Amino acid sequence: MKWKKYTIQTTTQAEDFISSMLADLGVEGVQIEDNIPLSFEDKEKMFIDILPKLPPDQGKAQISFFLDAEEDHGELLDQVKEELEQMRQFVDLGAGTILQGETDEKDWINNWKQYFKAFVIEDILIKPSWETVQDTEKYRCVIEIDPGTSFGTGKHETTQLCIRQLCHHMKPGDQVLDVGCGSGILSLVCLKLGAGSVTGTDIDPACITAAMENVRENQLSEENCRFWQGNLIDDEEFQKKTGTGYDIIVANILADIIIPLTPVVPKRLKQGGVYITSGIIDFKEEAVKKAIQAEGLRILEVNRQGEWVSITAKKD
């Protein structure tokens, strides 16, 4: 099988933004090449004994993604180009051009697995399904995750921010709506913490498949969860299907999606319900706050990790 390789010529400053944008468009993985020296923490995570010698970092980066060579991806590429042009308004993209090449079939989808190791958030152990960990009984709960081709190992700052808020605000028996569920990592956390039921939604069908597989991998009851493909923002039929009466709505997406999503949130929340958002880059914080407050929700907390922000609000 042949793959088309598309490489975006950009800057190191734009790496996170472009990677998040591609994931949101359904691209199943990216390859990032730059000359930023690995930190000691990176070295430990990757089990590298000797840090490689790199040329001087000039702030340039290449972000590559791979698509089936036999399929027409014109519409997707047009979306990528449009998103890149919009991104220029708030981040230096450098050239921002897309180069095209071709490559033979490789296990590039699975190569990342060597870098995904078990880690702890609060007192929750999150581990890849293929790794064995000893002394798991000392943790509040253990979650096995296999992201498959969907986004979400739980290691990203935005996911960790959400998990901490869920640990703080979720009560046993709560009804939870996970918007943009990805691999289902946040839904799994809720179920492990005793949620009465979890509904996960995503626009990517691969996420729905991965989330259900992870529910089974964790031996959780499928009766307590449901995962549906659909767009909650503007699809009224899907809004009706998703329903109302949720104690918690969690959305770990991007600010530009959270803002148009927020108007449909209050109708889905119970009185006293909590809205947990993340995936917000720091300079978008005020815009998301305004969107949340415009819907009559009261902001309870704003938390930060690196350049990412989580905002938690309540329906009084």
CSV table of C-alpha atoms in Angstrom, one decimal:
chain,number,residue,atom,x,y,z
A,1,MET,CA,0.0,0.0,0.0
A,2,LYS,CA,1.2,3.5,-0.9
A,3,TRP,CA,0.8,6.6,1.3
A,4,LYS,CA,0.9,10.2,0.3
A,5,LYS,CA,3.1,12.2,2.6
A,6,TYR,CA,2.2,15.9,3.1
A,7,THR,CA,4.7,18.0,4.9
A,8,ILE,CA,3.9,21.5,6.3
A,9,GLN,CA,6.9,23.8,6.4
A,10,THR,CA,6.4,25.9,9.6
A,11,THR,CA,7.8,27.1,12.9
A,12,THR,CA,8.4,25.4,16.2
A,13,GLN,CA,6.0,28.0,17.7
A,14,ALA,CA,3.2,26.7,15.6
A,15,GLU,CA,3.8,22.9,16.2
A,16,ASP,CA,1.1,22.4,18.8
A,17,PHE,CA,-1.5,24.5,17.0
A,18,ILE,CA,-1.0,22.7,13.7
A,19,SER,CA,-1.0,19.2,15.4
A,20,SER,CA,-4.2,20.0,17.2
A,21,MET,CA,-5.8,21.3,14.0
A,22,LEU,CA,-4.9,18.2,12.1
A,23,ALA,CA,-6.2,15.9,14.8
A,24,ASP,CA,-9.5,17.9,14.8
A,25,LEU,CA,-9.8,17.3,11.1
A,26,GLY,CA,-9.5,13.6,11.6
A,27,VAL,CA,-5.8,13.1,10.6
A,28,GLU,CA,-4.7,10.0,12.4
A,29,GLY,CA,-1.1,11.0,13.3
A,30,VAL,CA,1.6,13.4,12.6
A,31,GLN,CA,5.4,13.3,12.4
A,32,ILE,CA,7.2,16.4,13.8
A,33,GLU,CA,10.8,17.2,12.8
A,34,ASP,CA,12.7,20.1,14.4
A,35,ASN,CA,16.0,20.9,16.1
A,36,ILE,CA,14.7,21.6,19.6
A,37,PRO,CA,17.1,19.9,22.0
A,38,LEU,CA,15.4,17.2,24.1
A,39,SER,CA,15.0,18.0,27.8
A,40,PHE,CA,16.1,15.7,30.6
A,41,GLU,CA,12.4,14.8,31.1
A,42,ASP,CA,12.0,13.9,27.4
A,43,LYS,CA,15.2,11.8,27.7
A,44,GLU,CA,13.8,9.9,30.6
A,45,LYS,CA,10.4,9.3,29.0
A,46,MET,CA,12.1,8.0,25.8
A,47,PHE,CA,14.7,5.9,27.5
A,48,ILE,CA,17.5,7.6,25.6
A,49,ASP,CA,20.9,7.3,27.1
A,50,ILE,CA,22.7,9.9,25.0
A,51,LEU,CA,21.0,13.0,23.7
A,52,PRO,CA,21.5,13.4,19.9
A,53,LYS,CA,23.6,16.2,18.6
A,54,LEU,CA,21.3,18.5,16.5
A,55,PRO,CA,22.0,21.5,14.3
A,56,PRO,CA,21.3,24.9,15.9
A,57,ASP,CA,17.6,25.5,16.5
A,58,GLN,CA,16.5,28.2,14.1
A,59,GLY,CA,12.8,27.9,15.0
A,60,LYS,CA,11.9,25.9,12.0
A,61,ALA,CA,9.8,22.7,11.9
A,62,GLN,CA,8.3,20.2,9.5
A,63,ILE,CA,5.0,18.5,10.4
A,64,SER,CA,4.1,15.6,8.2
A,65,PHE,CA,0.9,13.5,7.9
A,66,PHE,CA,0.1,10.5,5.8
A,67,LEU,CA,-3.0,9.7,3.7
A,68,ASP,CA,-4.0,6.7,1.5
A,69,ALA,CA,-2.5,7.4,-1.9
A,70,GLU,CA,-5.5,5.7,-3.6
A,71,GLU,CA,-8.1,8.1,-2.2
A,72,ASP,CA,-8.9,11.7,-3.1
A,73,HIS,CA,-8.1,14.0,-0.3
A,74,GLY,CA,-8.6,17.3,-2.1
A,75,GLU,CA,-11.4,18.5,0.3
A,76,LEU,CA,-9.3,17.7,3.4
A,77,LEU,CA,-6.3,19.5,2.0
A,78,ASP,CA,-8.4,22.5,1.2
A,79,GLN,CA,-9.6,22.5,4.8
A,80,VAL,CA,-6.0,22.3,6.1
A,81,LYS,CA,-4.9,25.2,3.9
A,82,GLU,CA,-7.9,27.3,5.1
A,83,GLU,CA,-7.1,26.5,8.7
A,84,LEU,CA,-3.5,27.5,8.2
A,85,GLU,CA,-4.5,30.8,6.7
A,86,GLN,CA,-6.7,31.5,9.7
A,87,MET,CA,-4.0,30.5,12.1
A,88,ARG,CA,-1.6,33.1,10.6
A,89,GLN,CA,-3.7,35.7,12.5
A,90,PHE,CA,-2.4,34.6,15.9
A,91,VAL,CA,0.8,32.6,15.4
A,92,ASP,CA,3.9,32.8,13.2
A,93,LEU,CA,3.5,29.9,10.7
A,94,GLY,CA,6.7,30.7,8.7
A,95,ALA,CA,6.2,29.5,5.1
A,96,GLY,CA,3.1,27.5,5.9
A,97,THR,CA,3.5,25.6,2.6
A,98,ILE,CA,2.5,22.0,2.1
A,99,LEU,CA,4.9,19.7,0.2
A,100,GLN,CA,3.7,16.4,-1.2
A,101,GLY,CA,5.6,13.1,-1.5
A,102,GLU,CA,4.9,9.4,-1.5
A,103,THR,CA,6.1,6.6,0.8
A,104,ASP,CA,5.6,2.8,1.0
A,105,GLU,CA,3.5,1.3,3.7
A,106,LYS,CA,5.1,1.5,7.2
A,107,ASP,CA,3.9,0.9,10.7
A,108,TRP,CA,3.9,4.7,11.2
A,109,ILE,CA,0.6,4.6,13.0
A,110,ASN,CA,2.0,2.2,15.7
A,111,ASN,CA,5.5,3.6,16.0
A,112,TRP,CA,4.4,6.1,18.7
A,113,LYS,CA,3.6,3.2,21.1
A,114,GLN,CA,7.2,2.9,22.2
A,115,TYR,CA,6.9,6.4,23.8
A,116,PHE,CA,3.5,5.8,25.6
A,117,LYS,CA,4.3,4.7,29.2
A,118,ALA,CA,2.2,4.4,32.3
A,119,PHE,CA,1.7,7.6,34.3
A,120,VAL,CA,-0.3,8.9,37.2
A,121,ILE,CA,-2.8,11.8,37.5
A,122,GLU,CA,-4.0,12.5,41.0
A,123,ASP,CA,-4.3,8.9,42.3
A,124,ILE,CA,-5.4,7.4,39.0
A,125,LEU,CA,-3.0,5.2,37.1
A,126,ILE,CA,-3.3,5.4,33.3
A,127,LYS,CA,-1.4,2.7,31.3
A,128,PRO,CA,-1.3,1.4,27.8
A,129,SER,CA,-3.1,-1.8,27.3
A,130,TRP,CA,0.0,-3.6,26.2
A,131,GLU,CA,2.1,-2.7,29.4
A,132,THR,CA,2.1,-4.6,32.7
A,133,VAL,CA,2.3,-2.6,35.9
A,134,GLN,CA,2.9,-4.0,39.4
A,135,ASP,CA,1.3,-2.9,42.7
A,136,THR,CA,-1.8,-1.4,40.9
A,137,GLU,CA,-3.9,-1.8,44.1
A,138,LYS,CA,-2.3,1.3,45.6
A,139,TYR,CA,-4.1,3.5,43.1
A,140,ARG,CA,-7.7,4.7,43.3
A,141,CYS,CA,-8.4,3.2,40.0
A,142,VAL,CA,-6.4,1.9,36.9
A,143,ILE,CA,-7.4,2.8,33.4
A,144,GLU,CA,-6.0,0.9,30.4
A,145,ILE,CA,-6.1,2.9,27.2
A,146,ASP,CA,-5.3,2.1,23.6
A,147,PRO,CA,-6.0,5.2,21.5
A,148,GLY,CA,-5.9,3.2,18.2
A,149,THR,CA,-6.3,5.8,15.5
A,150,SER,CA,-8.1,8.3,17.6
A,151,PHE,CA,-6.7,11.1,19.7
A,152,GLY,CA,-6.1,10.7,23.4
A,153,THR,CA,-3.6,8.9,25.6
A,154,GLY,CA,-4.3,11.2,28.5
A,155,LYS,CA,-0.7,12.6,28.6
A,156,HIS,CA,-1.6,15.9,27.0
A,157,GLU,CA,-1.9,18.9,29.4
A,158,THR,CA,-5.5,19.6,28.3
A,159,THR,CA,-6.6,16.1,29.2
A,160,GLN,CA,-4.8,16.1,32.5
A,161,LEU,CA,-6.6,19.4,33.4
A,162,CYS,CA,-9.9,17.8,32.6
A,163,ILE,CA,-9.2,14.7,34.7
A,164,ARG,CA,-8.3,16.8,37.7
A,165,GLN,CA,-11.5,18.7,37.4
A,166,LEU,CA,-13.5,15.5,37.1
A,167,CYS,CA,-11.9,14.2,40.2
A,168,HIS,CA,-12.9,17.3,42.1
A,169,HIS,CA,-16.4,17.8,40.8
A,170,MET,CA,-17.9,14.4,39.8
A,171,LYS,CA,-20.0,12.5,42.3
A,172,PRO,CA,-21.0,8.8,42.2
A,173,GLY,CA,-24.1,8.4,40.1
A,174,ASP,CA,-23.6,11.5,38.0
A,175,GLN,CA,-24.8,11.6,34.4
A,176,VAL,CA,-21.9,12.8,32.2
A,177,LEU,CA,-21.7,14.1,28.6
A,178,ASP,CA,-18.2,13.9,27.1
A,179,VAL,CA,-18.2,16.1,24.0
A,180,GLY,CA,-15.3,15.3,21.6
A,181,CYS,CA,-14.6,12.0,23.4
A,182,GLY,CA,-11.7,10.9,21.3
A,183,SER,CA,-10.3,7.6,22.6
A,184,GLY,CA,-12.8,7.8,25.5
A,185,ILE,CA,-10.2,8.6,28.1
A,186,LEU,CA,-12.4,11.1,30.0
A,187,SER,CA,-15.4,8.8,29.8
A,188,LEU,CA,-13.4,6.0,31.2
A,189,VAL,CA,-12.3,8.2,34.1
A,190,CYS,CA,-15.9,9.1,34.9
A,191,LEU,CA,-17.0,5.4,34.8
A,192,LYS,CA,-14.2,4.4,37.0
A,193,LEU,CA,-15.1,7.1,39.5
A,194,GLY,CA,-18.6,5.9,39.7
A,195,ALA,CA,-20.6,7.8,37.1
A,196,GLY,CA,-24.2,6.6,36.7
A,197,SER,CA,-23.9,6.8,32.9
A,198,VAL,CA,-21.7,8.4,30.3
A,199,THR,CA,-22.6,9.6,26.8
A,200,GLY,CA,-19.6,10.4,24.5
A,201,THR,CA,-19.9,12.2,21.2
A,202,ASP,CA,-17.4,12.8,18.4
A,203,ILE,CA,-17.5,13.8,14.8
A,204,ASP,CA,-14.9,11.1,13.9
A,205,PRO,CA,-16.2,7.5,13.6
A,206,ALA,CA,-12.8,6.1,14.5
A,207,CYS,CA,-13.2,7.7,17.9
A,208,ILE,CA,-16.5,6.0,18.6
A,209,THR,CA,-14.9,2.6,17.7
A,210,ALA,CA,-11.8,3.2,19.9
A,211,ALA,CA,-13.9,4.5,22.9
A,212,MET,CA,-16.0,1.3,22.9
A,213,GLU,CA,-13.0,-0.9,22.6
A,214,ASN,CA,-11.4,0.8,25.6
A,215,VAL,CA,-14.6,0.4,27.6
A,216,ARG,CA,-14.4,-3.4,26.9
A,217,GLU,CA,-10.7,-3.4,27.6
A,218,ASN,CA,-11.4,-2.0,31.1
A,219,GLN,CA,-14.1,-4.5,31.7
A,220,LEU,CA,-16.7,-1.8,32.2
A,221,SER,CA,-20.4,-2.3,31.7
A,222,GLU,CA,-21.5,-1.2,28.2
A,223,GLU,CA,-25.0,-0.6,29.7
A,224,ASN,CA,-23.7,2.5,31.5
A,225,CYS,CA,-22.2,4.2,28.4
A,226,ARG,CA,-23.0,5.1,24.8
A,227,PHE,CA,-20.8,6.7,22.1
A,228,TRP,CA,-22.4,8.4,19.2
A,229,GLN,CA,-21.0,10.1,16.1
A,230,GLY,CA,-22.4,13.5,15.4
A,231,ASN,CA,-22.0,17.3,15.7
A,232,LEU,CA,-23.7,18.7,18.8
A,233,ILE,CA,-23.2,22.3,17.8
A,234,ASP,CA,-25.6,22.7,14.9
A,235,ASP,CA,-27.3,19.3,14.4
A,236,GLU,CA,-30.7,19.7,16.1
A,237,GLU,CA,-31.7,16.0,15.6
A,238,PHE,CA,-28.4,15.0,17.2
A,239,GLN,CA,-29.0,17.4,20.1
A,240,LYS,CA,-32.4,15.7,20.7
A,241,LYS,CA,-30.8,12.3,20.5
A,242,THR,CA,-28.1,13.3,23.0
A,243,GLY,CA,-30.8,14.6,25.4
A,244,THR,CA,-30.7,16.7,28.6
A,245,GLY,CA,-30.4,16.3,32.3
A,246,TYR,CA,-26.6,15.9,32.7
A,247,ASP,CA,-24.8,16.6,35.9
A,248,ILE,CA,-21.5,17.2,34.1
A,249,ILE,CA,-20.6,18.2,30.6
A,250,VAL,CA,-16.9,17.9,29.7
A,251,ALA,CA,-15.4,19.2,26.5
A,252,ASN,CA,-11.7,18.8,25.9
A,253,ILE,CA,-11.6,20.2,22.3
A,254,LEU,CA,-10.3,23.6,21.1
A,255,ALA,CA,-11.4,27.1,22.0
A,256,ASP,CA,-12.7,27.7,18.5
A,257,ILE,CA,-15.1,24.8,19.0
A,258,ILE,CA,-15.9,25.3,22.6
A,259,ILE,CA,-17.2,28.9,21.9
A,260,PRO,CA,-19.9,27.8,19.4
A,261,LEU,CA,-20.6,24.7,21.5
A,262,THR,CA,-21.3,26.6,24.7
A,263,PRO,CA,-24.8,28.0,23.7
A,264,VAL,CA,-26.2,24.4,23.5
A,265,VAL,CA,-24.7,23.5,26.9
A,266,PRO,CA,-27.2,25.1,29.4
A,267,LYS,CA,-30.2,23.2,28.0
A,268,ARG,CA,-28.3,19.9,28.5
A,269,LEU,CA,-27.2,20.6,32.0
A,270,LYS,CA,-29.2,20.1,35.2
A,271,GLN,CA,-29.7,23.0,37.6
A,272,GLY,CA,-26.4,23.0,39.6
A,273,GLY,CA,-24.6,21.1,36.8
A,274,VAL,CA,-21.0,21.7,36.0
A,275,TYR,CA,-19.4,22.5,32.6
A,276,ILE,CA,-15.7,21.5,32.3
A,277,THR,CA,-13.8,22.8,29.3
A,278,SER,CA,-10.2,22.5,28.2
A,279,GLY,CA,-8.1,22.5,25.0
A,280,ILE,CA,-8.0,26.3,25.4
A,281,ILE,CA,-4.7,28.0,24.4
A,282,ASP,CA,-3.9,30.8,26.8
A,283,PHE,CA,-4.6,33.7,24.5
A,284,LYS,CA,-8.1,32.4,23.8
A,285,GLU,CA,-9.0,32.3,27.5
A,286,GLU,CA,-10.9,35.6,27.6
A,287,ALA,CA,-12.9,34.7,24.5
A,288,VAL,CA,-14.0,31.4,26.1
A,289,LYS,CA,-14.9,33.1,29.4
A,290,LYS,CA,-17.1,35.6,27.6
A,291,ALA,CA,-18.9,32.8,25.7
A,292,ILE,CA,-19.5,30.9,28.9
A,293,GLN,CA,-20.7,34.0,30.9
A,294,ALA,CA,-23.0,35.0,28.0
A,295,GLU,CA,-25.0,31.8,28.5
A,296,GLY,CA,-25.6,32.6,32.2
A,297,LEU,CA,-23.0,30.1,33.5
A,298,ARG,CA,-20.9,31.1,36.5
A,299,ILE,CA,-17.2,30.5,36.3
A,300,LEU,CA,-15.9,28.5,39.3
A,301,GLU,CA,-12.3,27.9,38.4
A,302,VAL,CA,-9.6,28.7,35.8
A,303,ASN,CA,-6.7,26.3,35.8
A,304,ARG,CA,-3.5,26.3,33.8
A,305,GLN,CA,-0.8,23.9,32.7
A,306,GLY,CA,1.8,25.2,30.5
A,307,GLU,CA,0.2,27.3,27.8
A,308,TRP,CA,-3.2,25.5,28.1
A,309,VAL,CA,-6.2,26.6,30.1
A,310,SER,CA,-9.2,24.8,31.6
A,311,ILE,CA,-12.3,26.7,32.6
A,312,THR,CA,-15.0,25.1,34.9
A,313,ALA,CA,-18.4,26.7,35.2
A,314,LYS,CA,-21.7,26.0,36.9
A,315,LYS,CA,-25.4,26.4,36.0
A,316,ASP,CA,-27.0,28.1,39.1
